[in-house]
Every structure is written in structure tokens, then in C-alpha cells.
mmCIF file of C-alpha atoms and ligand atoms in Angstrom:
data_model
loop_
_atom_site.group_PDB
_atom_site.id
_atom_site.type_symbol
_atom_site.label_atom_id
_atom_site.label_comp_id
_atom_site.label_asym_id
_atom_site.label_seq_id
_atom_site.Cartn_x
_atom_site.Cartn_y
_atom_site.Cartn_z
ATOM 1 C CA MET G 16 6.154 -17.231 26.679
ATOM 2 C CA GLU G 17 8.399 -15.302 24.961
ATOM 3 C CA ILE G 18 7.519 -12.370 22.894
ATOM 4 C CA THR G 19 9.209 -10.171 19.796
ATOM 5 C CA LEU G 20 8.121 -7.615 18.136
ATOM 6 C CA SER G 21 8.857 -6.848 14.921
ATOM 7 C CA GLN G 22 11.555 -4.170 14.786
ATOM 8 C CA TYR G 23 9.510 -2.226 11.308
ATOM 9 C CA ALA G 24 5.868 -3.625 12.976
ATOM 10 C CA GLY G 25 3.267 -0.020 12.273
ATOM 11 C CA PHE G 26 3.388 2.755 10.292
ATOM 12 C CA CYS G 27 5.995 3.201 7.244
ATOM 13 C CA GLU G 28 7.909 5.962 6.824
ATOM 14 C CA GLY G 29 5.107 6.950 3.973
ATOM 15 C CA VAL G 30 2.112 6.532 6.340
ATOM 16 C CA GLU G 31 3.754 8.092 9.178
ATOM 17 C CA ARG G 32 4.010 11.401 6.761
ATOM 18 C CA ALA G 33 0.390 10.433 5.124
ATOM 19 C CA TYR G 34 -0.435 11.301 8.966
ATOM 20 C CA ASP G 35 1.094 14.170 10.323
ATOM 21 C CA ILE G 36 0.378 15.989 7.328
ATOM 22 C CA VAL G 37 -3.753 15.131 7.826
ATOM 23 C CA GLU G 38 -3.028 15.910 11.621
ATOM 24 C CA LYS G 39 -1.038 19.239 10.871
ATOM 25 C CA ILE G 40 -3.459 20.371 8.240
ATOM 26 C CA ALA G 41 -7.106 19.594 10.883
ATOM 27 C CA LYS G 42 -5.004 21.902 13.108
ATOM 28 C CA ASP G 43 -3.997 24.670 10.763
ATOM 29 C CA PRO G 44 -7.303 27.520 10.360
ATOM 30 C CA LEU G 45 -5.614 28.903 7.020
ATOM 31 C CA VAL G 46 -6.750 25.178 5.437
ATOM 32 C CA LYS G 47 -9.761 25.943 3.180
ATOM 33 C CA ARG G 48 -12.747 24.057 4.466
ATOM 34 C CA PRO G 49 -13.845 21.451 4.459
ATOM 35 C CA ILE G 50 -11.390 18.957 4.254
ATOM 36 C CA PHE G 51 -12.067 15.685 2.829
ATOM 37 C CA VAL G 52 -9.606 12.759 2.122
ATOM 38 C CA LEU G 53 -9.602 10.523 -1.894
ATOM 39 C CA GLY G 54 -10.477 7.295 -0.058
ATOM 40 C CA SER G 55 -8.809 5.917 3.487
ATOM 41 C CA LEU G 56 -5.212 7.709 4.215
ATOM 42 C CA VAL G 57 -4.544 3.954 5.099
ATOM 43 C CA HIS G 58 -6.412 0.927 4.897
ATOM 44 C CA ASN G 59 -6.628 0.911 8.825
ATOM 45 C CA ASP G 60 -10.424 1.996 10.180
ATOM 46 C CA ASP G 61 -9.602 2.755 13.489
ATOM 47 C CA VAL G 62 -6.757 5.179 11.800
ATOM 48 C CA VAL G 63 -9.740 6.128 9.532
ATOM 49 C CA ALA G 64 -12.067 7.097 12.836
ATOM 50 C CA LYS G 65 -9.180 8.062 14.000
ATOM 51 C CA ILE G 66 -9.032 10.657 11.131
ATOM 52 C CA GLU G 67 -13.153 11.623 11.087
ATOM 53 C CA LYS G 68 -12.851 12.935 14.700
ATOM 54 C CA MET G 69 -10.172 15.908 13.763
ATOM 55 C CA GLY G 70 -12.889 16.605 11.543
ATOM 56 C CA VAL G 71 -11.353 15.223 8.217
ATOM 57 C CA GLN G 72 -14.154 14.028 6.359
ATOM 58 C CA LYS G 73 -13.629 10.201 3.354
ATOM 59 C CA ILE G 74 -14.537 11.306 -0.108
ATOM 60 C CA HIS G 75 -14.629 8.329 -2.705
ATOM 61 C CA VAL G 76 -14.634 8.840 -6.453
ATOM 62 C CA GLU G 77 -17.714 8.274 -8.055
ATOM 63 C CA GLY G 78 -17.427 8.440 -11.936
ATOM 64 C CA PRO G 79 -15.178 9.952 -14.678
ATOM 65 C CA LEU G 80 -13.079 12.468 -12.223
ATOM 66 C CA GLU G 81 -14.482 15.576 -14.637
ATOM 67 C CA ASP G 82 -17.967 14.884 -13.258
ATOM 68 C CA PHE G 83 -16.452 14.060 -9.532
ATOM 69 C CA PHE G 84 -15.190 17.670 -9.431
ATOM 70 C CA GLU G 85 -18.146 19.283 -11.021
ATOM 71 C CA LYS G 86 -20.149 17.563 -8.371
ATOM 72 C CA ILE G 87 -17.658 18.891 -5.657
ATOM 73 C CA LYS G 88 -16.112 22.242 -6.633
ATOM 74 C CA ASN G 89 -18.853 24.035 -4.439
ATOM 75 C CA GLU G 90 -18.628 21.240 -1.151
ATOM 76 C CA VAL G 91 -15.087 20.971 -0.775
ATOM 77 C CA GLY G 92 -12.537 23.012 0.492
ATOM 78 C CA THR G 93 -8.995 21.196 0.241
ATOM 79 C CA LEU G 94 -9.039 17.159 -1.418
ATOM 80 C CA VAL G 95 -6.413 15.642 0.700
ATOM 81 C CA ILE G 96 -4.521 12.962 -1.827
ATOM 82 C CA THR G 97 -3.800 9.344 -0.174
ATOM 83 C CA ALA G 98 0.270 8.095 0.280
ATOM 84 C CA HIS G 99 -1.197 6.019 -2.462
ATOM 85 C CA GLY G 100 -0.711 8.228 -5.314
ATOM 86 C CA ILE G 101 -3.501 8.555 -8.529
ATOM 87 C CA GLY G 102 -3.076 9.676 -11.528
ATOM 88 C CA PRO G 103 -2.402 12.548 -12.786
ATOM 89 C CA LYS G 104 -5.565 14.648 -14.526
ATOM 90 C CA ILE G 105 -6.621 15.394 -10.728
ATOM 91 C CA TYR G 106 -3.520 18.110 -10.333
ATOM 92 C CA GLU G 107 -5.556 19.743 -13.140
ATOM 93 C CA LEU G 108 -8.920 19.355 -13.010
ATOM 94 C CA ALA G 109 -7.764 21.159 -9.156
ATOM 95 C CA LYS G 110 -6.390 23.898 -10.120
ATOM 96 C CA LYS G 111 -9.643 24.138 -12.839
ATOM 97 C CA HIS G 112 -11.837 23.880 -10.255
ATOM 98 C CA LYS G 113 -10.143 25.684 -7.472
ATOM 99 C CA VAL G 114 -10.202 23.104 -5.507
ATOM 100 C CA ASP G 115 -6.723 23.222 -3.009
ATOM 101 C CA LEU G 116 -5.083 20.024 -2.860
ATOM 102 C CA VAL G 117 -2.819 18.708 -0.084
ATOM 103 C CA ASP G 118 -0.553 16.129 -2.254
ATOM 104 C CA THR G 119 0.708 13.027 1.164
ATOM 105 C CA THR G 120 1.857 10.729 -1.816
ATOM 106 C CA CYS G 121 4.421 8.769 -0.361
ATOM 107 C CA PRO G 122 8.176 10.025 -2.373
ATOM 108 C CA ARG G 123 8.401 6.275 -3.137
ATOM 109 C CA VAL G 124 5.723 5.954 -5.051
ATOM 110 C CA ILE G 125 6.335 9.214 -6.532
ATOM 111 C CA LYS G 126 9.497 7.937 -7.911
ATOM 112 C CA VAL G 127 7.554 4.666 -10.025
ATOM 113 C CA GLN G 128 4.348 7.103 -10.711
ATOM 114 C CA ARG G 129 7.125 9.250 -13.017
ATOM 115 C CA LEU G 130 8.944 6.208 -14.212
ATOM 116 C CA ALA G 131 5.731 4.987 -15.863
ATOM 117 C CA LYS G 132 5.672 8.074 -17.317
ATOM 118 C CA ALA G 133 8.783 7.801 -18.394
ATOM 119 C CA PHE G 134 8.939 4.531 -19.855
ATOM 120 C CA PHE G 135 5.583 5.723 -21.450
ATOM 121 C CA ASP G 136 7.052 8.747 -23.435
ATOM 122 C CA ARG G 137 9.710 7.073 -24.505
ATOM 123 C CA ASN G 138 7.460 4.836 -26.226
ATOM 124 C CA THR G 139 8.301 1.545 -23.974
ATOM 125 C CA GLN G 140 5.657 -1.586 -23.115
ATOM 126 C CA ILE G 141 4.732 -1.548 -19.668
ATOM 127 C CA VAL G 142 4.642 -4.327 -17.826
ATOM 128 C CA ILE G 143 3.592 -3.864 -13.848
ATOM 129 C CA ILE G 144 3.821 -6.239 -11.010
ATOM 130 C CA GLY G 145 0.971 -6.404 -9.136
ATOM 131 C CA GLU G 146 -2.634 -6.224 -8.544
ATOM 132 C CA LYS G 147 -4.660 -3.676 -10.846
ATOM 133 C CA ASN G 148 -7.458 -2.889 -8.086
ATOM 134 C CA HIS G 149 -4.675 -1.525 -6.222
ATOM 135 C CA LYS G 150 -5.393 1.751 -5.414
ATOM 136 C CA GLU G 151 -1.455 2.506 -5.758
ATOM 137 C CA VAL G 152 -1.171 0.766 -8.717
ATOM 138 C CA LYS G 153 -4.376 2.535 -10.720
ATOM 139 C CA GLY G 154 -2.754 5.627 -10.009
ATOM 140 C CA ILE G 155 0.558 4.135 -11.823
ATOM 141 C CA TYR G 156 -1.100 2.349 -14.614
ATOM 142 C CA GLU G 157 -2.723 5.911 -15.402
ATOM 143 C CA TRP G 158 0.324 7.457 -15.164
ATOM 144 C CA ALA G 159 1.538 4.962 -17.998
ATOM 145 C CA ASN G 160 -1.698 6.804 -19.695
ATOM 146 C CA LYS G 161 -3.483 3.260 -19.226
ATOM 147 C CA LYS G 162 -1.285 1.362 -21.874
ATOM 148 C CA ALA G 163 0.537 -0.803 -18.884
ATOM 149 C CA ILE G 164 0.005 -5.124 -19.362
ATOM 150 C CA PHE G 165 -0.710 -6.228 -15.652
ATOM 151 C CA ILE G 166 0.897 -9.588 -13.675
ATOM 152 C CA GLU G 167 -1.012 -10.586 -10.804
ATOM 153 C CA THR G 168 -0.541 -14.200 -10.679
ATOM 154 C CA ASP G 169 1.391 -16.723 -12.181
ATOM 155 C CA GLU G 170 -1.814 -17.431 -14.211
ATOM 156 C CA ASP G 171 -0.780 -13.806 -16.536
ATOM 157 C CA LEU G 172 2.684 -14.876 -16.523
ATOM 158 C CA CYS G 173 1.239 -18.111 -18.998
ATOM 159 C CA GLY G 174 -0.688 -15.926 -20.944
ATOM 160 C CA PHE G 175 1.981 -13.420 -20.632
ATOM 161 C CA ASP G 176 2.281 -11.867 -24.871
ATOM 162 C CA VAL G 177 4.290 -8.310 -25.944
ATOM 163 C CA ASP G 178 5.574 -7.866 -29.750
ATOM 164 C CA PRO G 179 9.164 -9.282 -28.934
ATOM 165 C CA GLY G 180 11.113 -6.081 -31.548
ATOM 166 C CA LYS G 181 8.879 -3.648 -28.692
ATOM 167 C CA LYS G 182 11.142 -1.962 -25.692
ATOM 168 C CA ILE G 183 10.040 -3.038 -22.081
ATOM 169 C CA ALA G 184 9.781 -1.905 -18.784
ATOM 170 C CA VAL G 185 9.040 -3.987 -16.083
ATOM 171 C CA ILE G 186 8.029 -2.243 -12.917
ATOM 172 C CA SER G 187 6.317 -3.666 -9.463
ATOM 173 C CA GLN G 188 3.907 -2.203 -6.531
ATOM 174 C CA THR G 189 5.767 -1.359 -4.542
ATOM 175 C CA THR G 190 4.429 -3.812 -1.537
ATOM 176 C CA GLN G 191 4.450 -6.842 -4.185
ATOM 177 C CA ASP G 192 6.114 -9.965 -2.655
ATOM 178 C CA GLN G 193 9.315 -10.016 -3.368
ATOM 179 C CA GLU G 194 9.785 -13.943 -4.267
ATOM 180 C CA PHE G 195 6.441 -12.970 -6.682
ATOM 181 C CA VAL G 196 8.070 -10.167 -8.632
ATOM 182 C CA ASP G 197 12.112 -12.203 -8.932
ATOM 183 C CA ARG G 198 9.979 -14.761 -10.541
ATOM 184 C CA ALA G 199 7.657 -12.563 -12.742
ATOM 185 C CA ALA G 200 10.681 -10.574 -13.363
ATOM 186 C CA ALA G 201 13.441 -13.225 -14.312
ATOM 187 C CA GLN G 202 10.882 -15.529 -16.479
ATOM 188 C CA ILE G 203 10.126 -11.753 -18.687
ATOM 189 C CA SER G 204 13.828 -11.749 -18.851
ATOM 190 C CA LYS G 205 14.180 -15.299 -20.141
ATOM 191 C CA LYS G 206 11.407 -14.466 -23.031
ATOM 192 C CA TYR G 207 12.198 -10.975 -23.977
ATOM 193 C CA PRO G 208 15.493 -10.273 -22.923
ATOM 194 C CA GLN G 209 16.159 -6.441 -24.257
ATOM 195 C CA ALA G 210 13.202 -6.279 -20.680
ATOM 196 C CA GLU G 211 14.850 -3.854 -18.619
ATOM 197 C CA VAL G 212 13.504 -4.825 -14.649
ATOM 198 C CA ILE G 213 13.215 -1.879 -12.314
ATOM 199 C CA ASP G 214 12.712 -3.670 -8.372
ATOM 200 C CA SER G 215 10.545 -0.866 -7.232
ATOM 201 C CA ILE G 216 9.812 -2.776 -3.822
ATOM 202 C CA CYS G 217 10.445 -0.177 -1.238
ATOM 203 C CA LEU G 218 13.151 -0.679 1.158
ATOM 204 C CA THR G 219 10.480 -1.365 3.553
ATOM 205 C CA THR G 220 8.519 -3.432 2.752
ATOM 206 C CA HIS G 221 11.888 -5.687 1.305
ATOM 207 C CA HIS G 222 12.979 -5.618 5.222
ATOM 208 C CA ARG G 223 9.634 -6.384 6.396
ATOM 209 C CA GLN G 224 9.100 -9.558 3.973
ATOM 210 C CA THR G 225 12.863 -10.462 5.171
ATOM 211 C CA GLU G 226 12.647 -9.579 8.935
ATOM 212 C CA ILE G 227 8.956 -12.226 8.523
ATOM 213 C CA LYS G 228 10.585 -15.253 6.710
ATOM 214 C CA GLN G 229 13.337 -15.635 9.658
ATOM 215 C CA LEU G 230 10.583 -14.960 12.670
ATOM 216 C CA ALA G 231 8.492 -17.480 11.674
ATOM 217 C CA GLU G 232 11.407 -19.549 11.092
ATOM 218 C CA LYS G 233 12.233 -19.567 14.821
ATOM 219 C CA ASN G 234 9.028 -18.693 16.337
ATOM 220 C CA ASP G 235 6.167 -21.300 17.182
ATOM 221 C CA VAL G 236 3.078 -18.681 16.388
ATOM 222 C CA ILE G 237 3.678 -15.828 14.502
ATOM 223 C CA ILE G 238 0.915 -12.728 14.720
ATOM 224 C CA ALA G 239 0.266 -10.457 11.849
ATOM 225 C CA ILE G 240 -1.962 -7.249 12.442
ATOM 226 C CA GLY G 241 -3.267 -5.120 9.964
ATOM 227 C CA SER G 242 -6.422 -4.809 8.427
ATOM 228 C CA PRO G 243 -7.653 -7.209 5.532
ATOM 229 C CA GLU G 244 -7.494 -4.480 2.880
ATOM 230 C CA SER G 245 -3.988 -3.699 3.840
ATOM 231 C CA ALA G 246 -2.395 -5.389 0.584
ATOM 232 C CA ASN G 247 1.332 -5.350 2.831
ATOM 233 C CA SER G 248 -0.225 -6.195 6.310
ATOM 234 C CA THR G 249 -2.159 -9.669 4.482
ATOM 235 C CA ARG G 250 1.430 -10.193 2.511
ATOM 236 C CA LEU G 251 3.170 -10.266 6.164
ATOM 237 C CA TRP G 252 0.654 -13.066 6.822
ATOM 238 C CA GLU G 253 0.673 -14.996 3.805
ATOM 239 C CA ILE G 254 4.581 -14.758 3.514
ATOM 240 C CA SER G 255 4.423 -16.000 7.115
ATOM 241 C CA GLN G 256 2.684 -18.548 6.712
ATOM 242 C CA ARG G 257 4.501 -20.578 3.987
ATOM 243 C CA VAL G 258 7.367 -20.660 6.396
ATOM 244 C CA ASN G 259 5.340 -21.308 9.763
ATOM 245 C CA PRO G 260 1.761 -22.885 9.323
ATOM 246 C CA ALA G 261 0.921 -21.668 12.754
ATOM 247 C CA SER G 262 0.391 -17.952 11.805
ATOM 248 C CA TYR G 263 -2.236 -15.857 12.892
ATOM 249 C CA PHE G 264 -4.208 -12.849 10.648
ATOM 250 C CA ILE G 265 -5.848 -10.444 13.491
ATOM 251 C CA GLN G 266 -7.485 -7.115 12.829
ATOM 252 C CA ARG G 267 -7.334 -6.149 16.634
ATOM 253 C CA ALA G 268 -6.767 -7.332 19.832
ATOM 254 C CA SER G 269 -10.260 -8.611 20.952
ATOM 255 C CA GLU G 270 -9.394 -11.197 17.947
ATOM 256 C CA LEU G 271 -6.165 -12.849 19.505
ATOM 257 C CA LYS G 272 -7.187 -16.625 20.536
ATOM 258 C CA SER G 273 -6.018 -18.674 23.960
ATOM 259 C CA GLN G 274 -6.415 -21.635 22.294
ATOM 260 C CA TRP G 275 -2.945 -20.767 19.478
ATOM 261 C CA PHE G 276 -0.929 -19.724 22.142
ATOM 262 C CA ALA G 277 -1.131 -23.346 23.910
ATOM 263 C CA GLY G 278 2.161 -24.559 23.913
ATOM 264 C CA CYS G 279 3.442 -22.192 22.476
ATOM 265 C CA LYS G 280 6.752 -20.933 24.139
ATOM 266 C CA LYS G 281 8.115 -18.414 21.290
ATOM 267 C CA VAL G 282 5.193 -15.848 19.576
ATOM 268 C CA ALA G 283 6.341 -12.791 17.539
ATOM 269 C CA ILE G 284 4.322 -10.140 16.495
ATOM 270 C CA THR G 285 4.927 -8.251 12.795
ATOM 271 C CA ALA G 286 2.113 -5.321 11.663
ATOM 272 C CA GLY G 287 1.544 -3.992 8.284
ATOM 273 C CA ALA G 288 2.542 -0.614 6.947
ATOM 274 C CA SER G 289 -1.033 0.741 8.007
ATOM 275 C CA THR G 290 -1.551 -0.526 11.721
ATOM 276 C CA PRO G 291 -0.980 2.055 14.452
ATOM 277 C CA LYS G 292 0.819 1.733 17.825
ATOM 278 C CA TRP G 293 -1.992 1.933 19.774
ATOM 279 C CA ILE G 294 -3.531 -1.370 18.440
ATOM 280 C CA ILE G 295 -0.018 -3.082 18.374
ATOM 281 C CA ASP G 296 0.378 -2.258 21.528
ATOM 282 C CA GLU G 297 -2.959 -3.619 22.613
ATOM 283 C CA VAL G 298 -1.893 -6.741 21.392
ATOM 284 C CA LEU G 299 0.922 -6.869 23.040
ATOM 285 C CA GLU G 300 -0.782 -5.880 26.332
ATOM 286 C CA LYS G 301 -3.030 -9.181 26.030
ATOM 287 C CA ILE G 302 -0.320 -11.494 24.913
ATOM 288 C CA LYS G 303 1.889 -11.177 27.672
ATOM 289 C CA LYS G 304 -1.591 -12.407 30.151
ATOM 290 C CA TYR G 305 -1.535 -15.317 28.249
HETATM 291 S S1 LIG W 417 4.786 1.041 2.077
HETATM 292 FE FE1 LIG W 417 7.113 1.918 0.491
HETATM 293 S S2 LIG W 417 6.284 2.950 -0.936
HETATM 294 FE FE2 LIG W 417 4.044 2.062 0.471
HETATM 295 S S3 LIG W 417 4.151 4.092 2.059
HETATM 296 FE FE3 LIG W 417 5.178 2.565 3.171
HETATM 297 S S4 LIG W 417 6.940 3.508 2.547
HETATM 298 FE FE4 LIG W 417 5.932 4.532 0.971
#
């Protein structure tokens, strides 16, 4: 059986950078303890467990951000912002309550946050193509002063109405499905020719989605590795499934099933941006044995 590993499988630059920063501060005695990460550093349980072993715990915001800081100000030394980014309020609250921040927001997400702020300041109706409950999108929404319209599905496009005299700007979640973003942007532009469309899908996501379509066409079986909570991982699998129904989504090697490979001559493996190399290697080794 011929095995192809995606050239983009695993941590993207943004996640790699966030992980390296956390690894570095965990070893640095000058960084204020205890260190907490705001949510999961990446959507992968194995990576989160590894970070916890380094002494960096996970913490969640419960209730309003102001109350959260009141509660944690004496319990947290350093707070890490993940690569997904967060709204602007946290920076002033951390300063006010003297909590050190380590910001690992991916520079590509920062770019979209800044765009959201700039369009809001210019009194433009912002449209975000993305999942409104996703961490990155929630942050972008806050940078837009919570004044954006979400497009998550084709149904949202049908019910989409804006004052025709208003300026409109369309931005997207960095890990959105390129096909959906293109389709949604085309429909919005047709209805509102004044809409300014900015393709804010990150280049890494774009390359991965283009590659998985080609791999799904050329291979009998596709294995996509990632966590179900990881938007970009599940997206890769969904795109692959559209082309090749023999596409399987797994979190780790133990979930592989030998019957998937019956009669299979060519298999390709891809992995989401939050999947660590050690999990990809385990999957690769197990498939080699089939
Ligand atoms: S997927 Fe793209 S935007 Fe998101 S963390 Fe990775 S490099 Fe950054």
C-alpha cells in the first residue's frame, strides 16, 4: 500500500509559535507563577495534557470578563492568550489588575481583528463568514464592537439583509471553507455591489484545503487526524468526503480500523493545524503495518 503524508499535516505556523512560547515561559523562572492559559492552547487533548505537565493550567472565563478578573487577580501570575486571539477588553483589564499577559495570538488572526476594528471605526457594516461560537470568531466580533452579522450557512445568506445605502465589509474566519467563503462573498457582492470583500482565510488553510482535494481524488482512502473541536481539522475531513467518501476522521492511532484498508492501494494522511507530530507519527506507523 502506497502511503502519502500531506506536506502540510500538523501544527501550522501560528500553533507552532504559540506552543513554543508556552514551552519557553514554562521553563523561565522569571515568569510570574502560576501560569494559566485562557482555554485550550490548541484544540487537542493530548497537547493540552502535555502543557499541563509543564505546569501550565487551563482556565475558563465564566460570566463577564470584569468579574472574572476580580476573581482571579490574586490567583493568577501570568495569563496566556491562545493563537485564536481574544477581544480588546482583556488587555486593559489585565493591566488594571496587574496580571501579566503573554499574547500568542497568531499574527494572521491579529490582521483580521485589526480589519474588524478599522471597519467599525469607519461606520461600515461588518459581515463575518464564520462560526459565531468559535473562539477566534468571538474575538474578531469583539474587535468589531459586537456589531457584525454572521454568515455560517447557506440559510444565513437567504435571510441576509442590510441597509442598501450602508458601506459593507466582508471578512472571514481564518480557517473557513474556501468554497463556502467564495460562494457567500459572490452572493453578497451581487446583492450589494458596494460590499468590500477581504479574503481573510489564512494561506496555510488555503494550501491545506487545495491539497486535500487533490489527495482525495488520487487516493483510495483518506485519513484526517484532528480533534472534533478543531474547526480546521473537521473542515479538511468534510472537504475530503465531498470528493472521496472513503475519508475517515480520527483523533489518534487507536481509532484506525483495519477494514478501512481492505483492497486499498493508495492512502493519504492529513492532519489539522492543532495535531502534534507525535500523533501523526503513531498513525503513520500503524498504517504501515496494515
Ligand atoms: S490556521 Fe492560520 S490563522 Fe490559524 S493559527 Fe494557524 S497560521 Fe494562524
